[in-house]
mmCIF file with all atom_site columns, C-alpha atoms in Angstrom:
data_model
loop_
_atom_site.group_PDB
_atom_site.id
_atom_site.type_symbol
_atom_site.label_atom_id
_atom_site.label_alt_id
_atom_site.label_comp_id
_atom_site.label_asym_id
_atom_site.label_entity_id
_atom_site.label_seq_id
_atom_site.pdbx_PDB_ins_code
_atom_site.Cartn_x
_atom_site.Cartn_y
_atom_site.Cartn_z
_atom_site.occupancy
_atom_site.B_iso_or_equiv
_atom_site.pdbx_formal_charge
_atom_site.auth_seq_id
_atom_site.auth_comp_id
_atom_site.auth_asym_id
_atom_site.auth_atom_id
_atom_site.pdbx_PDB_model_num
ATOM 1   C CA . MET R 1 1   ? 0.147  0.121  -0.004  1.00 0.00 ? 1   MET R CA 1
ATOM 2   C CA . ALA R 1 2   ? 2.958  2.198  0.954   1.00 0.00 ? 2   ALA R CA 1
ATOM 3   C CA . GLU R 1 3   ? 4.258  2.037  -3.023  1.00 0.00 ? 3   GLU R CA 1
ATOM 4   C CA . ASP R 1 4   ? 0.581  3.246  -4.150  1.00 0.00 ? 4   ASP R CA 1
ATOM 5   C CA . SER R 1 5   ? 0.214  6.210  -1.752  1.00 0.00 ? 5   SER R CA 1
ATOM 6   C CA . PRO R 1 6   ? 1.181  9.792  -3.602  1.00 0.00 ? 6   PRO R CA 1
ATOM 7   C CA . LYS R 1 7   ? 4.851  11.183 -2.744  1.00 0.00 ? 7   LYS R CA 1
ATOM 8   C CA . ARG R 1 8   ? 4.094  13.036 0.509   1.00 0.00 ? 8   ARG R CA 1
ATOM 9   C CA . ARG R 1 9   ? 5.044  16.638 0.897   1.00 0.00 ? 9   ARG R CA 1
ATOM 10  C CA . LYS R 1 10  ? 8.404  17.674 3.267   1.00 0.00 ? 10  LYS R CA 1
ATOM 11  C CA . ALA R 1 11  ? 7.905  18.981 6.362   1.00 0.00 ? 11  ALA R CA 1
ATOM 12  C CA . ASN R 1 12  ? 7.556  22.739 6.764   1.00 0.00 ? 12  ASN R CA 1
ATOM 13  C CA . PHE R 1 13  ? 10.572 24.780 7.391   1.00 0.00 ? 13  PHE R CA 1
ATOM 14  C CA . ASN R 1 14  ? 11.532 25.221 11.311  1.00 0.00 ? 14  ASN R CA 1
ATOM 15  C CA . GLU R 1 15  ? 12.300 28.433 12.578  1.00 0.00 ? 15  GLU R CA 1
ATOM 16  C CA . ALA R 1 16  ? 15.780 27.198 13.176  1.00 0.00 ? 16  ALA R CA 1
ATOM 17  C CA . GLU R 1 17  ? 15.727 26.415 9.089   1.00 0.00 ? 17  GLU R CA 1
ATOM 18  C CA . THR R 1 18  ? 14.646 29.799 7.970   1.00 0.00 ? 18  THR R CA 1
ATOM 19  C CA . GLU R 1 19  ? 17.044 31.933 10.308  1.00 0.00 ? 19  GLU R CA 1
ATOM 20  C CA . VAL R 1 20  ? 20.038 29.881 9.111   1.00 0.00 ? 20  VAL R CA 1
ATOM 21  C CA . LEU R 1 21  ? 19.064 30.473 6.070   1.00 0.00 ? 21  LEU R CA 1
ATOM 22  C CA . ILE R 1 22  ? 18.648 34.243 6.128   1.00 0.00 ? 22  ILE R CA 1
ATOM 23  C CA . GLU R 1 23  ? 21.347 34.559 7.326   1.00 0.00 ? 23  GLU R CA 1
ATOM 24  C CA . GLN R 1 24  ? 23.862 32.672 5.153   1.00 0.00 ? 24  GLN R CA 1
ATOM 25  C CA . VAL R 1 25  ? 21.872 33.941 2.161   1.00 0.00 ? 25  VAL R CA 1
ATOM 26  C CA . LEU R 1 26  ? 22.618 37.567 3.121   1.00 0.00 ? 26  LEU R CA 1
ATOM 27  C CA . LYS R 1 27  ? 25.967 36.954 3.958   1.00 0.00 ? 27  LYS R CA 1
ATOM 28  C CA . HIS R 1 28  ? 26.707 35.646 0.429   1.00 0.00 ? 28  HIS R CA 1
ATOM 29  C CA . GLU R 1 29  ? 24.259 37.969 -1.247  1.00 0.00 ? 29  GLU R CA 1
ATOM 30  C CA . GLN R 1 30  ? 26.509 39.650 -3.296  1.00 0.00 ? 30  GLN R CA 1
ATOM 31  C CA . LEU R 1 31  ? 27.523 36.765 -4.632  1.00 0.00 ? 31  LEU R CA 1
ATOM 32  C CA . LEU R 1 32  ? 24.360 35.168 -5.157  1.00 0.00 ? 32  LEU R CA 1
ATOM 33  C CA . PHE R 1 33  ? 22.546 38.060 -6.769  1.00 0.00 ? 33  PHE R CA 1
ATOM 34  C CA . ALA R 1 34  ? 24.871 40.656 -8.238  1.00 0.00 ? 34  ALA R CA 1
ATOM 35  C CA . ALA R 1 35  ? 24.793 41.984 -11.619 1.00 0.00 ? 35  ALA R CA 1
ATOM 36  C CA . GLY R 1 36  ? 27.052 43.440 -14.070 1.00 0.00 ? 36  GLY R CA 1
ATOM 37  C CA . PRO R 1 37  ? 30.400 42.547 -14.635 1.00 0.00 ? 37  PRO R CA 1
ATOM 38  C CA . GLY R 1 38  ? 31.460 40.765 -11.536 1.00 0.00 ? 38  GLY R CA 1
ATOM 39  C CA . ARG R 1 39  ? 28.646 38.730 -10.531 1.00 0.00 ? 39  ARG R CA 1
ATOM 40  C CA . ALA R 1 40  ? 29.551 35.135 -9.858  1.00 0.00 ? 40  ALA R CA 1
ATOM 41  C CA . SER R 1 41  ? 29.365 32.429 -12.278 1.00 0.00 ? 41  SER R CA 1
ATOM 42  C CA . PRO R 1 42  ? 26.812 29.689 -12.078 1.00 0.00 ? 42  PRO R CA 1
ATOM 43  C CA . GLY R 1 43  ? 29.411 26.921 -10.938 1.00 0.00 ? 43  GLY R CA 1
ATOM 44  C CA . GLN R 1 44  ? 30.228 29.955 -8.081  1.00 0.00 ? 44  GLN R CA 1
ATOM 45  C CA . LYS R 1 45  ? 26.318 30.106 -7.082  1.00 0.00 ? 45  LYS R CA 1
ATOM 46  C CA . ARG R 1 46  ? 25.730 26.484 -7.303  1.00 0.00 ? 46  ARG R CA 1
ATOM 47  C CA . LYS R 1 47  ? 28.613 26.135 -4.675  1.00 0.00 ? 47  LYS R CA 1
ATOM 48  C CA . VAL R 1 48  ? 27.463 28.870 -2.446  1.00 0.00 ? 48  VAL R CA 1
ATOM 49  C CA . TRP R 1 49  ? 24.334 27.087 -2.645  1.00 0.00 ? 49  TRP R CA 1
ATOM 50  C CA . GLU R 1 50  ? 25.866 23.446 -1.146  1.00 0.00 ? 50  GLU R CA 1
ATOM 51  C CA . LEU R 1 51  ? 27.237 25.500 1.489   1.00 0.00 ? 51  LEU R CA 1
ATOM 52  C CA . ILE R 1 52  ? 24.043 26.922 2.608   1.00 0.00 ? 52  ILE R CA 1
ATOM 53  C CA . ARG R 1 53  ? 22.518 23.564 2.265   1.00 0.00 ? 53  ARG R CA 1
ATOM 54  C CA . HIS R 1 54  ? 25.389 22.492 4.591   1.00 0.00 ? 54  HIS R CA 1
ATOM 55  C CA . LYS R 1 55  ? 24.676 24.646 7.358   1.00 0.00 ? 55  LYS R CA 1
ATOM 56  C CA . VAL R 1 56  ? 20.837 24.419 6.741   1.00 0.00 ? 56  VAL R CA 1
ATOM 57  C CA . ASN R 1 57  ? 20.704 20.957 7.116   1.00 0.00 ? 57  ASN R CA 1
ATOM 58  C CA . PRO R 1 58  ? 21.881 20.002 10.383  1.00 0.00 ? 58  PRO R CA 1
ATOM 59  C CA . VAL R 1 59  ? 18.991 22.191 12.162  1.00 0.00 ? 59  VAL R CA 1
ATOM 60  C CA . ALA R 1 60  ? 16.624 20.979 9.457   1.00 0.00 ? 60  ALA R CA 1
ATOM 61  C CA . ALA R 1 61  ? 13.751 18.993 10.201  1.00 0.00 ? 61  ALA R CA 1
ATOM 62  C CA . CYS R 1 62  ? 13.923 16.552 7.224   1.00 0.00 ? 62  CYS R CA 1
ATOM 63  C CA . PRO R 1 63  ? 16.948 16.815 4.636   1.00 0.00 ? 63  PRO R CA 1
ATOM 64  C CA . ARG R 1 64  ? 16.780 20.190 2.127   1.00 0.00 ? 64  ARG R CA 1
ATOM 65  C CA . ASP R 1 65  ? 18.337 20.104 -1.233  1.00 0.00 ? 65  ASP R CA 1
ATOM 66  C CA . VAL R 1 66  ? 19.311 23.118 -2.807  1.00 0.00 ? 66  VAL R CA 1
ATOM 67  C CA . GLU R 1 67  ? 16.035 23.695 -4.662  1.00 0.00 ? 67  GLU R CA 1
ATOM 68  C CA . ASP R 1 68  ? 14.003 23.448 -1.569  1.00 0.00 ? 68  ASP R CA 1
ATOM 69  C CA . LEU R 1 69  ? 16.245 26.495 0.026   1.00 0.00 ? 69  LEU R CA 1
ATOM 70  C CA . LYS R 1 70  ? 16.030 28.865 -3.404  1.00 0.00 ? 70  LYS R CA 1
ATOM 71  C CA . LYS R 1 71  ? 12.260 28.142 -3.255  1.00 0.00 ? 71  LYS R CA 1
ATOM 72  C CA . ARG R 1 72  ? 11.677 28.674 0.462   1.00 0.00 ? 72  ARG R CA 1
ATOM 73  C CA . TRP R 1 73  ? 14.021 32.078 -0.412  1.00 0.00 ? 73  TRP R CA 1
ATOM 74  C CA . ARG R 1 74  ? 11.700 33.426 -3.087  1.00 0.00 ? 74  ARG R CA 1
ATOM 75  C CA . ASP R 1 75  ? 8.675  33.006 -0.942  1.00 0.00 ? 75  ASP R CA 1
ATOM 76  C CA . LEU R 1 76  ? 10.316 34.555 1.902   1.00 0.00 ? 76  LEU R CA 1
ATOM 77  C CA . LYS R 1 77  ? 11.318 37.545 -0.406  1.00 0.00 ? 77  LYS R CA 1
ATOM 78  C CA . ARG R 1 78  ? 7.667  37.518 -2.239  1.00 0.00 ? 78  ARG R CA 1
ATOM 79  C CA . ARG R 1 79  ? 5.604  37.158 1.700   1.00 0.00 ? 79  ARG R CA 1
ATOM 80  C CA . ASP R 1 80  ? 8.199  40.035 2.628   1.00 0.00 ? 80  ASP R CA 1
ATOM 81  C CA . ARG R 1 81  ? 7.587  42.496 -0.458  1.00 0.00 ? 81  ARG R CA 1
ATOM 82  C CA . SER R 1 82  ? 3.895  41.942 0.156   1.00 0.00 ? 82  SER R CA 1
ATOM 83  C CA . LYS R 1 83  ? 3.953  43.044 3.870   1.00 0.00 ? 83  LYS R CA 1
ATOM 84  C CA . LEU R 1 84  ? 6.478  46.265 2.987   1.00 0.00 ? 84  LEU R CA 1
ATOM 85  C CA . CYS R 1 85  ? 3.806  47.038 0.569   1.00 0.00 ? 85  CYS R CA 1
ATOM 86  C CA . ARG R 1 86  ? 0.555  46.379 3.010   1.00 0.00 ? 86  ARG R CA 1
ATOM 87  C CA . LEU R 1 87  ? 2.696  48.877 5.494   1.00 0.00 ? 87  LEU R CA 1
ATOM 88  C CA . SER R 1 88  ? 3.596  51.460 3.010   1.00 0.00 ? 88  SER R CA 1
ATOM 89  C CA . GLN R 1 89  ? 0.039  51.159 1.456   1.00 0.00 ? 89  GLN R CA 1
ATOM 90  C CA . GLY R 1 90  ? 1.680  52.051 -1.421  1.00 0.00 ? 90  GLY R CA 1
ATOM 91  C CA . CYS R 1 91  ? 2.228  49.009 -3.411  1.00 0.00 ? 91  CYS R CA 1
ATOM 92  C CA . GLY R 1 92  ? 4.794  50.091 -5.273  1.00 0.00 ? 92  GLY R CA 1
ATOM 93  C CA . PRO R 1 93  ? 8.628  49.714 -4.865  1.00 0.00 ? 93  PRO R CA 1
ATOM 94  C CA . PRO R 1 94  ? 9.133  49.160 -1.222  1.00 0.00 ? 94  PRO R CA 1
ATOM 95  C CA . GLY R 1 95  ? 10.997 52.232 0.593   1.00 0.00 ? 95  GLY R CA 1
ATOM 96  C CA . PRO R 1 96  ? 13.777 49.519 2.576   1.00 0.00 ? 96  PRO R CA 1
ATOM 97  C CA . PRO R 1 97  ? 15.586 46.907 0.456   1.00 0.00 ? 97  PRO R CA 1
ATOM 98  C CA . ALA R 1 98  ? 13.309 43.721 0.802   1.00 0.00 ? 98  ALA R CA 1
ATOM 99  C CA . ALA R 1 99  ? 15.859 41.839 2.931   1.00 0.00 ? 99  ALA R CA 1
ATOM 100 C CA . LEU R 1 100 ? 15.570 44.174 5.804   1.00 0.00 ? 100 LEU R CA 1
ATOM 101 C CA . GLY R 1 101 ? 12.134 43.573 6.637   1.00 0.00 ? 101 GLY R CA 1
ATOM 102 C CA . LEU R 1 102 ? 12.882 40.071 7.021   1.00 0.00 ? 102 LEU R CA 1
ATOM 103 C CA . LEU R 1 103 ? 14.847 40.684 9.812   1.00 0.00 ? 103 LEU R CA 1
ATOM 104 C CA . LEU R 1 104 ? 12.581 43.600 11.536  1.00 0.00 ? 104 LEU R CA 1
ATOM 105 C CA . ALA R 1 105 ? 9.719  42.790 13.161  1.00 0.00 ? 105 ALA R CA 1
ATOM 106 C CA . PRO R 1 106 ? 6.958  45.043 11.853  1.00 0.00 ? 106 PRO R CA 1
ATOM 107 C CA . GLU R 1 107 ? 7.201  47.720 14.999  1.00 0.00 ? 107 GLU R CA 1
ATOM 108 C CA . ASP R 1 108 ? 10.989 48.174 13.844  1.00 0.00 ? 108 ASP R CA 1
ATOM 109 C CA . VAL R 1 109 ? 10.504 49.177 10.141  1.00 0.00 ? 109 VAL R CA 1
ATOM 110 C CA . PRO R 1 110 ? 11.945 52.076 9.500   1.00 0.00 ? 110 PRO R CA 1
ATOM 111 C CA . PRO R 1 111 ? 9.809  55.027 9.436   1.00 0.00 ? 111 PRO R CA 1
ATOM 112 C CA . ALA R 1 112 ? 9.988  56.001 5.829   1.00 0.00 ? 112 ALA R CA 1
ATOM 113 C CA . ALA R 1 113 ? 8.571  52.335 5.509   1.00 0.00 ? 113 ALA R CA 1
ATOM 114 C CA . ALA R 1 114 ? 5.717  52.905 7.691   1.00 0.00 ? 114 ALA R CA 1
ATOM 115 C CA . PRO R 1 115 ? 1.881  53.883 7.189   1.00 0.00 ? 115 PRO R CA 1
ATOM 116 C CA . PRO R 1 116 ? 1.117  58.070 7.692   1.00 0.00 ? 116 PRO R CA 1
ATOM 117 C CA . ALA R 1 117 ? -0.375 58.966 10.757  1.00 0.00 ? 117 ALA R CA 1
#
């Protein structure tokens, strides 16, 4: 019966995994996301993502692969942008960098991104 059942999904990311992921991606942000002539090659980026995977997996609920981590990072960025958009009520490009909101509680967001009084 187990072989007939559909593939089970992995466990949700726990708080420790998410914290390590954010910390490591922000640490290597320049290498992973820089544009222009100084950007890293795809091979270099792949090595950085593998390094991040090796940092996340010891605290992970289940083994994560690089694609899981990339998807989680995209989801965090998207969720953070929408949160900043709601805070600014403008839904345009957010004032502070998107990664900043991931590290700040809503009450710690700089006044430029806070809703008008």
